[in-house]
PDB file of C-alpha atoms in Angstrom:
ATOM      1  CA  MET A   1      -5.764   5.363 -26.530  1.00 48.00           C
ATOM      2  CA  ALA A   2      -8.325   2.586 -26.787  1.00 51.00           C
ATOM      3  CA  THR A   3     -10.859   2.137 -24.012  1.00 65.00           C
ATOM      4  CA  LYS A   4      -9.637  -0.408 -21.491  1.00 79.00           C
ATOM      5  CA  PRO A   5     -11.613  -2.656 -19.123  1.00 86.00           C
ATOM      6  CA  PHE A   6     -12.355  -0.840 -15.878  1.00 89.00           C
ATOM      7  CA  ALA A   7      -9.384  -0.809 -13.472  1.00 77.00           C
ATOM      8  CA  SER A   8      -8.383  -4.448 -12.720  1.00 84.00           C
ATOM      9  CA  SER A   9     -11.861  -5.896 -13.314  1.00 82.00           C
ATOM     10  CA  ALA A  10     -10.555  -8.035 -16.175  1.00 83.00           C
ATOM     11  CA  ASP A  11      -7.505  -9.277 -14.227  1.00 78.00           C
ATOM     12  CA  LEU A  12      -8.925 -12.611 -13.114  1.00 81.00           C
ATOM     13  CA  ALA A  13      -5.933 -14.939 -13.503  1.00 85.00           C
ATOM     14  CA  PRO A  14      -4.494 -16.254 -10.209  1.00 83.00           C
ATOM     15  CA  LYS A  15      -1.000 -15.066  -9.281  1.00 87.00           C
ATOM     16  CA  ASP A  16       1.871 -17.242  -8.116  1.00 89.00           C
ATOM     17  CA  GLU A  17       2.541 -16.609  -4.436  1.00 93.00           C
ATOM     18  CA  GLU A  18       6.072 -16.835  -3.052  1.00 95.00           C
ATOM     19  CA  PHE A  19       6.822 -17.352   0.640  1.00 96.00           C
ATOM     20  CA  VAL A  20      10.129 -15.662   1.437  1.00 95.00           C
ATOM     21  CA  GLU A  21      12.270 -15.859   4.579  1.00 97.00           C
ATOM     22  CA  LEU A  22      13.968 -12.465   4.882  1.00 97.00           C
ATOM     23  CA  ALA A  23      15.988 -13.226   8.029  1.00 96.00           C
ATOM     24  CA  GLU A  24      15.651 -15.640  10.903  1.00 95.00           C
ATOM     25  CA  GLY A  25      12.036 -15.406  12.011  1.00 97.00           C
ATOM     26  CA  VAL A  26      11.121 -12.705   9.464  1.00 98.00           C
ATOM     27  CA  TYR A  27       8.850 -13.630   6.557  1.00 98.00           C
ATOM     28  CA  ALA A  28       6.984 -12.161   3.597  1.00 98.00           C
ATOM     29  CA  LEU A  29       4.572 -13.350   0.947  1.00 97.00           C
ATOM     30  CA  THR A  30       4.710 -11.760  -2.499  1.00 95.00           C
ATOM     31  CA  ALA A  31       2.432 -12.494  -5.440  1.00 90.00           C
ATOM     32  CA  GLU A  32       3.394 -11.014  -8.818  1.00 87.00           C
ATOM     33  CA  GLY A  33       2.300  -7.486  -7.964  1.00 87.00           C
ATOM     34  CA  ASP A  34      -0.595  -8.344  -5.640  1.00 93.00           C
ATOM     35  CA  PRO A  35      -0.396  -6.785  -2.154  1.00 95.00           C
ATOM     36  CA  ASN A  36       2.473  -8.123  -0.031  1.00 97.00           C
ATOM     37  CA  VAL A  37       2.135  -9.301   3.569  1.00 98.00           C
ATOM     38  CA  GLY A  38       4.686 -10.172   6.245  1.00 98.00           C
ATOM     39  CA  ALA A  39       5.348 -11.508   9.718  1.00 98.00           C
ATOM     40  CA  ILE A  40       7.996 -11.130  12.435  1.00 98.00           C
ATOM     41  CA  GLU A  41       8.511 -13.647  15.211  1.00 98.00           C
ATOM     42  CA  GLY A  42       8.814 -12.420  18.764  1.00 98.00           C
ATOM     43  CA  GLU A  43      10.063 -14.725  21.500  1.00 97.00           C
ATOM     44  CA  ASP A  44       6.615 -16.172  22.127  1.00 96.00           C
ATOM     45  CA  PHE A  45       4.305 -14.312  19.735  1.00 98.00           C
ATOM     46  CA  LEU A  46       3.944 -13.078  16.164  1.00 98.00           C
ATOM     47  CA  VAL A  47       3.581  -9.644  14.645  1.00 98.00           C
ATOM     48  CA  CYS A  48       1.785  -9.846  11.302  1.00 98.00           C
ATOM     49  CA  VAL A  49       1.947  -6.994   8.805  1.00 98.00           C
ATOM     50  CA  GLU A  50      -1.121  -6.363   6.595  1.00 98.00           C
ATOM     51  CA  ALA A  51      -4.292  -8.445   6.545  1.00 97.00           C
ATOM     52  CA  ARG A  52      -5.237  -9.090   2.877  1.00 97.00           C
ATOM     53  CA  ALA A  53      -8.669  -8.391   1.412  1.00 97.00           C
ATOM     54  CA  THR A  54     -10.734 -11.172   2.985  1.00 98.00           C
ATOM     55  CA  PRO A  55     -10.396 -13.695   5.819  1.00 98.00           C
ATOM     56  CA  VAL A  56     -10.268 -16.490   3.231  1.00 97.00           C
ATOM     57  CA  ALA A  57      -7.256 -14.916   1.506  1.00 96.00           C
ATOM     58  CA  ALA A  58      -5.636 -14.244   4.890  1.00 98.00           C
ATOM     59  CA  ARG A  59      -6.031 -17.861   6.010  1.00 97.00           C
ATOM     60  CA  ARG A  60      -4.077 -19.094   2.993  1.00 95.00           C
ATOM     61  CA  TRP A  61      -1.156 -16.893   4.083  1.00 97.00           C
ATOM     62  CA  LEU A  62      -1.529 -18.048   7.670  1.00 98.00           C
ATOM     63  CA  ARG A  63      -1.419 -21.711   6.624  1.00 97.00           C
ATOM     64  CA  MET A  64       1.958 -21.077   5.004  1.00 97.00           C
ATOM     65  CA  LEU A  65       3.140 -19.228   8.089  1.00 97.00           C
ATOM     66  CA  ARG A  66       2.018 -22.071  10.368  1.00 97.00           C
ATOM     67  CA  GLU A  67       4.433 -24.386   8.579  1.00 97.00           C
ATOM     68  CA  ARG A  68       7.177 -22.313  10.251  1.00 96.00           C
ATOM     69  CA  THR A  69       5.719 -21.291  13.604  1.00 97.00           C
ATOM     70  CA  ASP A  70       2.703 -21.893  15.811  1.00 96.00           C
ATOM     71  CA  LYS A  71       3.166 -18.756  17.905  1.00 98.00           C
ATOM     72  CA  PRO A  72      -0.044 -16.757  18.438  1.00 98.00           C
ATOM     73  CA  VAL A  73      -0.569 -13.452  16.653  1.00 98.00           C
ATOM     74  CA  ARG A  74      -0.314 -10.748  19.285  1.00 98.00           C
ATOM     75  CA  TYR A  75      -0.161  -7.764  16.922  1.00 98.00           C
ATOM     76  CA  LEU A  76      -1.615  -7.217  13.458  1.00 98.00           C
ATOM     77  CA  VAL A  77      -0.076  -4.085  11.962  1.00 98.00           C
ATOM     78  CA  LEU A  78      -1.969  -2.221   9.242  1.00 98.00           C
ATOM     79  CA  SER A  79       0.242   0.121   7.245  1.00 98.00           C
ATOM     80  CA  HIS A  80      -2.807   2.130   6.068  1.00 98.00           C
ATOM     81  CA  TYR A  81      -6.558   1.842   5.576  1.00 96.00           C
ATOM     82  CA  HIS A  82      -7.220   0.515   2.048  1.00 97.00           C
ATOM     83  CA  ALA A  83      -9.702  -2.350   1.939  1.00 97.00           C
ATOM     84  CA  VAL A  84      -7.429  -4.836   0.158  1.00 97.00           C
ATOM     85  CA  ARG A  85      -5.024  -4.628   3.113  1.00 96.00           C
ATOM     86  CA  THR A  86      -7.425  -4.551   6.045  1.00 97.00           C
ATOM     87  CA  LEU A  87     -10.635  -6.527   5.598  1.00 98.00           C
ATOM     88  CA  GLY A  88      -9.086  -9.960   6.210  1.00 98.00           C
ATOM     89  CA  ALA A  89      -8.103  -9.007   9.758  1.00 98.00           C
ATOM     90  CA  SER A  90     -10.572 -11.274  11.568  1.00 98.00           C
ATOM     91  CA  ALA A  91      -8.643 -14.376  10.401  1.00 98.00           C
ATOM     92  CA  PHE A  92      -5.607 -13.497  12.530  1.00 98.00           C
ATOM     93  CA  GLY A  93      -7.202 -13.550  15.972  1.00 98.00           C
ATOM     94  CA  ALA A  94      -4.775 -10.790  16.971  1.00 98.00           C
ATOM     95  CA  GLU A  95      -4.776  -9.388  20.484  1.00 98.00           C
ATOM     96  CA  GLN A  96      -4.162  -5.912  19.067  1.00 98.00           C
ATOM     97  CA  VAL A  97      -4.805  -4.396  15.638  1.00 98.00           C
ATOM     98  CA  VAL A  98      -2.334  -1.518  15.273  1.00 98.00           C
ATOM     99  CA  ALA A  99      -2.512   1.495  12.952  1.00 98.00           C
ATOM    100  CA  HIS A 100      -1.801   5.190  12.847  1.00 98.00           C
ATOM    101  CA  GLU A 101      -4.405   7.420  14.477  1.00 98.00           C
ATOM    102  CA  ARG A 102      -5.148   9.020  11.096  1.00 98.00           C
ATOM    103  CA  THR A 103      -5.846   5.589   9.635  1.00 98.00           C
ATOM    104  CA  ARG A 104      -8.562   5.092  12.226  1.00 98.00           C
ATOM    105  CA  ALA A 105     -10.016   8.470  11.277  1.00 98.00           C
ATOM    106  CA  LEU A 106      -9.942   7.548   7.581  1.00 98.00           C
ATOM    107  CA  ILE A 107     -11.788   4.291   8.237  1.00 98.00           C
ATOM    108  CA  ALA A 108     -14.471   6.242  10.087  1.00 98.00           C
ATOM    109  CA  GLU A 109     -14.699   8.816   7.300  1.00 98.00           C
ATOM    110  CA  ARG A 110     -14.598   6.600   4.198  1.00 98.00           C
ATOM    111  CA  GLY A 111     -14.184   2.926   5.106  1.00 98.00           C
ATOM    112  CA  GLU A 112     -17.479   1.726   3.632  1.00 98.00           C
ATOM    113  CA  GLU A 113     -17.001   3.728   0.435  1.00 98.00           C
ATOM    114  CA  ASP A 114     -13.432   2.457   0.035  1.00 97.00           C
ATOM    115  CA  TRP A 115     -14.593  -1.137   0.483  1.00 97.00           C
ATOM    116  CA  ALA A 116     -17.134  -0.794  -2.341  1.00 97.00           C
ATOM    117  CA  SER A 117     -14.622   1.066  -4.510  1.00 97.00           C
ATOM    118  CA  GLU A 118     -11.820  -1.458  -4.168  1.00 96.00           C
ATOM    119  CA  TYR A 119     -14.103  -4.449  -4.606  1.00 96.00           C
ATOM    120  CA  GLY A 120     -15.218  -2.992  -7.924  1.00 96.00           C
ATOM    121  CA  ARG A 121     -11.673  -2.185  -9.018  1.00 95.00           C
ATOM    122  CA  MET A 122     -10.008  -5.474  -7.988  1.00 94.00           C
ATOM    123  CA  PRO A 123     -12.632  -8.215  -7.613  1.00 94.00           C
ATOM    124  CA  ARG A 124     -10.115 -11.064  -7.876  1.00 94.00           C
ATOM    125  CA  LEU A 125      -8.484 -10.083  -4.573  1.00 95.00           C
ATOM    126  CA  PHE A 126     -11.786 -10.384  -2.702  1.00 97.00           C
ATOM    127  CA  GLU A 127     -11.912 -14.175  -2.346  1.00 95.00           C
ATOM    128  CA  GLU A 128     -15.271 -15.125  -0.861  1.00 96.00           C
ATOM    129  CA  PRO A 129     -16.268 -11.575   0.065  1.00 96.00           C
ATOM    130  CA  GLY A 130     -19.095 -12.926   2.205  1.00 97.00           C
ATOM    131  CA  SER A 131     -16.450 -14.013   4.723  1.00 97.00           C
ATOM    132  CA  ILE A 132     -15.731 -10.362   5.628  1.00 98.00           C
ATOM    133  CA  PRO A 133     -17.497  -9.593   8.929  1.00 98.00           C
ATOM    134  CA  GLY A 134     -17.343  -5.811   8.496  1.00 98.00           C
ATOM    135  CA  LEU A 135     -14.900  -2.943   8.611  1.00 98.00           C
ATOM    136  CA  THR A 136     -11.602  -3.542  10.408  1.00 98.00           C
ATOM    137  CA  TRP A 137     -11.086  -1.167  13.338  1.00 98.00           C
ATOM    138  CA  PRO A 138      -7.703  -0.646  15.000  1.00 98.00           C
ATOM    139  CA  THR A 139      -7.607  -1.325  18.730  1.00 98.00           C
ATOM    140  CA  LEU A 140      -4.254   0.439  19.257  1.00 98.00           C
ATOM    141  CA  THR A 141      -3.224   3.656  17.502  1.00 98.00           C
ATOM    142  CA  PHE A 142      -0.311   6.085  17.759  1.00 98.00           C
ATOM    143  CA  SER A 143       0.835   9.363  16.232  1.00 98.00           C
ATOM    144  CA  ASP A 144       4.623   9.189  15.773  1.00 98.00           C
ATOM    145  CA  ARG A 145       6.283   5.951  16.915  1.00 98.00           C
ATOM    146  CA  LEU A 146       5.339   2.725  18.674  1.00 98.00           C
ATOM    147  CA  THR A 147       7.952   0.208  19.842  1.00 98.00           C
ATOM    148  CA  ILE A 148       7.180  -3.497  20.206  1.00 98.00           C
ATOM    149  CA  PRO A 149       9.842  -5.397  22.218  1.00 98.00           C
ATOM    150  CA  LEU A 150      10.227  -8.809  20.584  1.00 98.00           C
ATOM    151  CA  GLY A 151      11.880 -10.469  23.573  1.00 96.00           C
ATOM    152  CA  GLY A 152      15.124 -12.384  24.036  1.00 88.00           C
ATOM    153  CA  ASP A 153      17.863 -11.159  21.722  1.00 89.00           C
ATOM    154  CA  ARG A 154      15.460 -10.235  18.927  1.00 92.00           C
ATOM    155  CA  GLY A 155      15.490  -6.509  19.643  1.00 95.00           C
ATOM    156  CA  ASP A 156      12.561  -4.176  19.002  1.00 98.00           C
ATOM    157  CA  LEU A 157      10.173  -3.697  16.138  1.00 98.00           C
ATOM    158  CA  GLU A 158       9.646   0.005  15.522  1.00 98.00           C
ATOM    159  CA  LEU A 159       6.444   1.254  13.937  1.00 98.00           C
ATOM    160  CA  ARG A 160       7.049   4.726  12.537  1.00 98.00           C
ATOM    161  CA  TYR A 161       5.082   7.488  10.906  1.00 98.00           C
ATOM    162  CA  CYS A 162       7.291   9.038   8.218  1.00 98.00           C
ATOM    163  CA  GLY A 163       4.868  11.697   6.995  1.00 98.00           C
ATOM    164  CA  ARG A 164       1.928  12.025   4.643  1.00 98.00           C
ATOM    165  CA  GLY A 165       2.327   9.917   1.527  1.00 98.00           C
ATOM    166  CA  HIS A 166       0.228   7.178  -0.051  1.00 98.00           C
ATOM    167  CA  THR A 167      -2.460   8.186   2.476  1.00 98.00           C
ATOM    168  CA  ALA A 168      -2.536  10.534   5.461  1.00 98.00           C
ATOM    169  CA  GLY A 169      -1.716   7.714   7.866  1.00 98.00           C
ATOM    170  CA  ASP A 170       0.914   5.390   6.384  1.00 98.00           C
ATOM    171  CA  ILE A 171       3.315   3.707   8.772  1.00 98.00           C
ATOM    172  CA  VAL A 172       6.365   1.492   8.257  1.00 98.00           C
ATOM    173  CA  ALA A 173       7.536  -1.470  10.324  1.00 98.00           C
ATOM    174  CA  TRP A 174      11.290  -1.288  10.938  1.00 98.00           C
ATOM    175  CA  LEU A 175      13.385  -4.100  12.419  1.00 98.00           C
ATOM    176  CA  PRO A 176      16.787  -2.495  13.098  1.00 97.00           C
ATOM    177  CA  SER A 177      18.451  -5.700  14.313  1.00 96.00           C
ATOM    178  CA  ARG A 178      17.920  -7.284  10.874  1.00 96.00           C
ATOM    179  CA  ARG A 179      17.863  -4.029   8.819  1.00 98.00           C
ATOM    180  CA  VAL A 180      14.486  -5.170   7.417  1.00 98.00           C
ATOM    181  CA  LEU A 181      11.797  -2.634   6.520  1.00 98.00           C
ATOM    182  CA  PHE A 182       8.156  -3.285   5.693  1.00 98.00           C
ATOM    183  CA  ALA A 183       7.384  -0.039   3.874  1.00 98.00           C
ATOM    184  CA  GLY A 184       3.738  -0.545   2.943  1.00 98.00           C
ATOM    185  CA  ASP A 185       2.683   1.360  -0.153  1.00 98.00           C
ATOM    186  CA  LEU A 186       5.093   4.224   0.488  1.00 98.00           C
ATOM    187  CA  VAL A 187       7.576   2.253  -1.629  1.00 98.00           C
ATOM    188  CA  GLU A 188       6.951  -0.207  -4.448  1.00 94.00           C
ATOM    189  CA  SER A 189       9.630  -2.437  -5.879  1.00 86.00           C
ATOM    190  CA  ARG A 190       9.111  -2.789  -9.607  1.00 83.00           C
ATOM    191  CA  ALA A 191       5.388  -2.037  -9.348  1.00 87.00           C
ATOM    192  CA  ALA A 192       3.492   1.122 -10.223  1.00 91.00           C
ATOM    193  CA  LEU A 193       2.276   3.475  -7.493  1.00 97.00           C
ATOM    194  CA  TYR A 194      -1.355   4.073  -6.591  1.00 97.00           C
ATOM    195  CA  THR A 195      -1.709   7.696  -5.531  1.00 98.00           C
ATOM    196  CA  GLY A 196      -5.469   8.253  -5.546  1.00 98.00           C
ATOM    197  CA  ASP A 197      -5.517   9.160  -1.833  1.00 98.00           C
ATOM    198  CA  ALA A 198      -2.019  10.620  -1.730  1.00 98.00           C
ATOM    199  CA  PHE A 199      -0.246  13.783  -0.707  1.00 98.00           C
ATOM    200  CA  HIS A 200       2.140  13.830  -3.649  1.00 98.00           C
ATOM    201  CA  ASP A 201       4.408  16.716  -2.689  1.00 98.00           C
ATOM    202  CA  ASP A 202       5.032  15.491   0.873  1.00 98.00           C
ATOM    203  CA  TRP A 203       5.474  11.898  -0.284  1.00 98.00           C
ATOM    204  CA  ALA A 204       8.007  12.681  -3.013  1.00 98.00           C
ATOM    205  CA  THR A 205      10.168  14.767  -0.689  1.00 98.00           C
ATOM    206  CA  SER A 206      10.256  14.618   3.116  1.00 98.00           C
ATOM    207  CA  THR A 207       8.352  11.348   3.549  1.00 98.00           C
ATOM    208  CA  LEU A 208      10.597   9.326   1.247  1.00 98.00           C
ATOM    209  CA  ASP A 209      13.608  11.109   2.746  1.00 98.00           C
ATOM    210  CA  ASN A 210      12.554   9.757   6.147  1.00 98.00           C
ATOM    211  CA  VAL A 211      12.103   6.247   4.752  1.00 98.00           C
ATOM    212  CA  ALA A 212      15.531   6.327   3.102  1.00 98.00           C
ATOM    213  CA  ALA A 213      17.180   7.610   6.294  1.00 98.00           C
ATOM    214  CA  LEU A 214      16.379   4.351   8.089  1.00 98.00           C
ATOM    215  CA  GLY A 215      19.088   2.615   6.080  1.00 98.00           C
ATOM    216  CA  ALA A 216      17.247  -0.623   5.328  1.00 98.00           C
ATOM    217  CA  GLU A 217      19.131  -3.453   3.666  1.00 98.00           C
ATOM    218  CA  VAL A 218      15.995  -5.512   2.932  1.00 98.00           C
ATOM    219  CA  LEU A 219      12.769  -3.790   1.926  1.00 98.00           C
ATOM    220  CA  VAL A 220       9.293  -5.234   1.432  1.00 98.00           C
ATOM    221  CA  GLY A 221       7.205  -2.738  -0.488  1.00 97.00           C
ATOM    222  CA  GLY A 222       3.462  -2.743  -0.801  1.00 96.00           C
ATOM    223  CA  ARG A 223       3.673  -4.678  -4.059  1.00 95.00           C
ATOM    224  CA  GLY A 224       6.413  -6.270  -6.103  1.00 92.00           C
ATOM    225  CA  ALA A 225       9.524  -8.278  -5.341  1.00 92.00           C
ATOM    226  CA  VAL A 226      11.540  -7.977  -2.139  1.00 97.00           C
ATOM    227  CA  ALA A 227      14.457  -5.553  -2.504  1.00 97.00           C
ATOM    228  CA  ARG A 228      17.635  -7.124  -1.104  1.00 97.00           C
ATOM    229  CA  GLY A 229      20.850  -5.230  -0.476  1.00 97.00           C
ATOM    230  CA  LYS A 230      21.437  -1.502  -0.280  1.00 97.00           C
ATOM    231  CA  ALA A 231      21.530  -1.052  -4.045  1.00 97.00           C
ATOM    232  CA  GLU A 232      18.111  -2.640  -4.572  1.00 97.00           C
ATOM    233  CA  VAL A 233      16.599  -0.805  -1.604  1.00 98.00           C
ATOM    234  CA  ASP A 234      17.922   2.517  -2.874  1.00 97.00           C
ATOM    235  CA  ALA A 235      16.603   1.706  -6.345  1.00 97.00           C
ATOM    236  CA  ALA A 236      13.115   0.922  -5.038  1.00 97.00           C
ATOM    237  CA  ILE A 237      12.950   4.213  -3.146  1.00 98.00           C
ATOM    238  CA  ALA A 238      14.361   6.119  -6.128  1.00 97.00           C
ATOM    239  CA  GLN A 239      11.868   4.473  -8.476  1.00 96.00           C
ATOM    240  CA  SER A 240       8.967   5.458  -6.245  1.00 97.00           C
ATOM    241  CA  ARG A 241      10.254   9.037  -6.062  1.00 98.00           C
ATOM    242  CA  HIS A 242      10.803   9.192  -9.828  1.00 98.00           C
ATOM    243  CA  PHE A 243       7.243   7.993 -10.522  1.00 98.00           C
ATOM    244  CA  LEU A 244       5.887  10.732  -8.260  1.00 98.00           C
ATOM    245  CA  ASP A 245       8.170  13.390  -9.714  1.00 98.00           C
ATOM    246  CA  GLU A 246       7.231  12.573 -13.300  1.00 98.00           C
ATOM    247  CA  LEU A 247       3.533  12.473 -12.456  1.00 98.00           C
ATOM    248  CA  ARG A 248       3.763  15.850 -10.714  1.00 98.00           C
ATOM    249  CA  ARG A 249       5.783  17.348 -13.542  1.00 98.00           C
ATOM    250  CA  ALA A 250       3.456  16.186 -16.322  1.00 98.00           C
ATOM    251  CA  VAL A 251       0.153  16.958 -14.604  1.00 98.00           C
ATOM    252  CA  GLY A 252       1.415  20.211 -13.112  1.00 98.00           C
ATOM    253  CA  ALA A 253       2.546  21.529 -16.489  1.00 98.00           C
ATOM    254  CA  VAL A 254      -0.878  20.958 -18.029  1.00 98.00           C
ATOM    255  CA  HIS A 255      -2.612  22.562 -15.056  1.00 98.00           C
ATOM    256  CA  ARG A 256      -0.373  25.637 -15.155  1.00 98.00           C
ATOM    257  CA  ARG A 257      -1.106  26.272 -18.822  1.00 98.00           C
ATOM    258  CA  GLY A 258      -4.858  26.020 -18.247  1.00 98.00           C
ATOM    259  CA  GLY A 259      -5.389  22.617 -19.835  1.00 98.00           C
ATOM    260  CA  THR A 260      -7.863  19.906 -18.873  1.00 98.00           C
ATOM    261  CA  VAL A 261      -7.537  16.876 -16.625  1.00 98.00           C
ATOM    262  CA  ALA A 262      -7.958  14.644 -19.698  1.00 98.00           C
ATOM    263  CA  GLU A 263      -4.969  16.386 -21.294  1.00 98.00           C
ATOM    264  CA  ALA A 264      -3.065  15.895 -18.046  1.00 98.00           C
ATOM    265  CA  PHE A 265      -3.802  12.179 -18.162  1.00 98.00           C
ATOM    266  CA  THR A 266      -2.465  11.942 -21.719  1.00 98.00           C
ATOM    267  CA  ALA A 267       0.684  13.823 -20.703  1.00 98.00           C
ATOM    268  CA  ALA A 268       1.249  11.660 -17.631  1.00 98.00           C
ATOM    269  CA  HIS A 269       0.721   8.463 -19.603  1.00 98.00           C
ATOM    270  CA  ARG A 270       3.210   9.621 -22.208  1.00 98.00           C
ATOM    271  CA  ALA A 271       5.769  10.466 -19.521  1.00 98.00           C
ATOM    272  CA  LEU A 272       5.405   7.326 -17.409  1.00 98.00           C
ATOM    273  CA  ALA A 273       4.453   4.489 -19.745  1.00 97.00           C
ATOM    274  CA  PRO A 274       7.884   3.947 -21.347  1.00 97.00           C
ATOM    275  CA  ARG A 275       9.375   3.015 -17.960  1.00 96.00           C
ATOM    276  CA  TYR A 276       6.395   1.812 -15.933  1.00 96.00           C
ATOM    277  CA  GLY A 277       3.740   0.800 -18.460  1.00 94.00           C
ATOM    278  CA  ARG A 278       4.385  -2.932 -18.193  1.00 92.00           C
ATOM    279  CA  TRP A 279       4.556  -2.969 -14.420  1.00 90.00           C
ATOM    280  CA  PRO A 280       1.698  -4.343 -12.283  1.00 86.00           C
ATOM    281  CA  ILE A 281      -1.422  -2.139 -12.000  1.00 90.00           C
ATOM    282  CA  PHE A 282       0.015   0.780 -13.993  1.00 94.00           C
ATOM    283  CA  GLU A 283      -2.972   1.141 -16.335  1.00 93.00           C
ATOM    284  CA  HIS A 284      -5.343   0.525 -13.433  1.00 93.00           C
ATOM    285  CA  CYS A 285      -3.861   3.239 -11.226  1.00 95.00           C
ATOM    286  CA  LEU A 286      -3.020   6.089 -13.544  1.00 97.00           C
ATOM    287  CA  PRO A 287      -6.473   7.671 -14.038  1.00 97.00           C
ATOM    288  CA  PHE A 288      -7.008   7.822 -10.271  1.00 98.00           C
ATOM    289  CA  ASP A 289      -3.446   9.061  -9.719  1.00 98.00           C
ATOM    290  CA  VAL A 290      -3.857  11.876 -12.217  1.00 98.00           C
ATOM    291  CA  GLN A 291      -7.248  12.917 -10.864  1.00 98.00           C
ATOM    292  CA  ARG A 292      -5.906  13.134  -7.312  1.00 98.00           C
ATOM    293  CA  TYR A 293      -2.870  15.233  -8.244  1.00 98.00           C
ATOM    294  CA  TRP A 294      -5.073  17.437 -10.412  1.00 98.00           C
ATOM    295  CA  ASP A 295      -7.227  18.013  -7.330  1.00 98.00           C
ATOM    296  CA  GLU A 296      -4.115  18.975  -5.367  1.00 98.00           C
ATOM    297  CA  CYS A 297      -3.169  21.451  -8.099  1.00 98.00           C
ATOM    298  CA  GLU A 298      -6.673  22.867  -7.673  1.00 98.00           C
ATOM    299  CA  GLY A 299      -6.015  23.387  -3.957  1.00 98.00           C
ATOM    300  CA  VAL A 300      -7.808  20.289  -2.621  1.00 98.00           C
ATOM    301  CA  ASP A 301      -5.488  19.199   0.181  1.00 98.00           C
ATOM    302  CA  TRP A 302      -7.609  16.432   1.727  1.00 98.00           C
ATOM    303  CA  PRO A 303      -8.349  13.644  -0.788  1.00 98.00           C
ATOM    304  CA  ARG A 304     -11.904  13.393  -2.032  1.00 98.00           C
ATOM    305  CA  VAL A 305     -13.642  10.133  -1.182  1.00 98.00           C
ATOM    306  CA  TRP A 306     -13.601   7.473  -3.888  1.00 98.00           C
ATOM    307  CA  THR A 307     -16.941   5.749  -4.335  1.00 97.00           C
ATOM    308  CA  ALA A 308     -17.839   3.030  -6.802  1.00 96.00           C
ATOM    309  CA  GLU A 309     -19.767   5.635  -8.779  1.00 97.00           C
ATOM    310  CA  ARG A 310     -16.983   8.217  -8.788  1.00 97.00           C
ATOM    311  CA  ASP A 311     -14.487   5.547  -9.854  1.00 97.00           C
ATOM    312  CA  ARG A 312     -16.500   4.845 -13.001  1.00 96.00           C
ATOM    313  CA  GLU A 313     -17.006   8.516 -13.767  1.00 97.00           C
ATOM    314  CA  VAL A 314     -13.276   9.275 -13.615  1.00 97.00           C
ATOM    315  CA  TRP A 315     -12.409   6.161 -15.609  1.00 96.00           C
ATOM    316  CA  ALA A 316     -14.906   7.068 -18.337  1.00 95.00           C
ATOM    317  CA  ALA A 317     -13.623  10.637 -18.492  1.00 95.00           C
ATOM    318  CA  LEU A 318      -9.926   9.719 -18.715  1.00 95.00           C
ATOM    319  CA  ARG A 319      -9.819   6.267 -20.343  1.00 85.00           C
TER     320      ARG A 319
END
């Protein structure tokens, strides 16, 4: 395979953003495979889901949202810690920034390194990086479930931990009254999975089982189009599971026979590219995905920290 530009460093073309109303008072913004964001109206406040990579990028989303509602943002929910989803948080003026307790620990452990890593991988997403005031720190964390009463007849928004997956601390935002699920990067709808900080075996089994058990009828994944209706939701979850299963199968087989991580990358690319090769960020993600699962096969349970330097080393070795 020919050498490719590093990660998404050559992906500089702007993406078309689409503002979508999922149900009354429930919104999302998708952008051709860029990270999705969302919002849920309470009776007199807003819950926003994900923060984008910079305050400048976040304000563009907020301007669209303000065409529908002027309610203040009481809660900003972060599904996990990656820089492209957290560093725009200051634009929201939220009373509370909510995340899983493990997400807070991950920010403390590797937040600065992740920021540098993701900026190098995906520079286009970091609009005016000088606008970022620093790392985003949650002000409210939980371990299993947190319920936000929305007021009136709107019901509750349930924030749930479904198990280790894309990271150690992923959460989903579940609105039972509308059967709408914001799944973060645990599920992608017609977009490739990034698994460089993942727990592949948990994610592909019990974690996705827990996501599926919610019975969503509308699902906003971390990237890609909104899945509408049970068939599309089931397909998005099945696609995410299939990607993980094929990655584990291909890499695991090479590891068991005593091969090399470079051979594992070739095997994984051969297995996944026919179905996923044209999907957003596939070529970007796969070297990091393979390296992380190879580490798991080697007995490394806790993901190694990605730095800008390590990113380039792995890319050069596998691409």
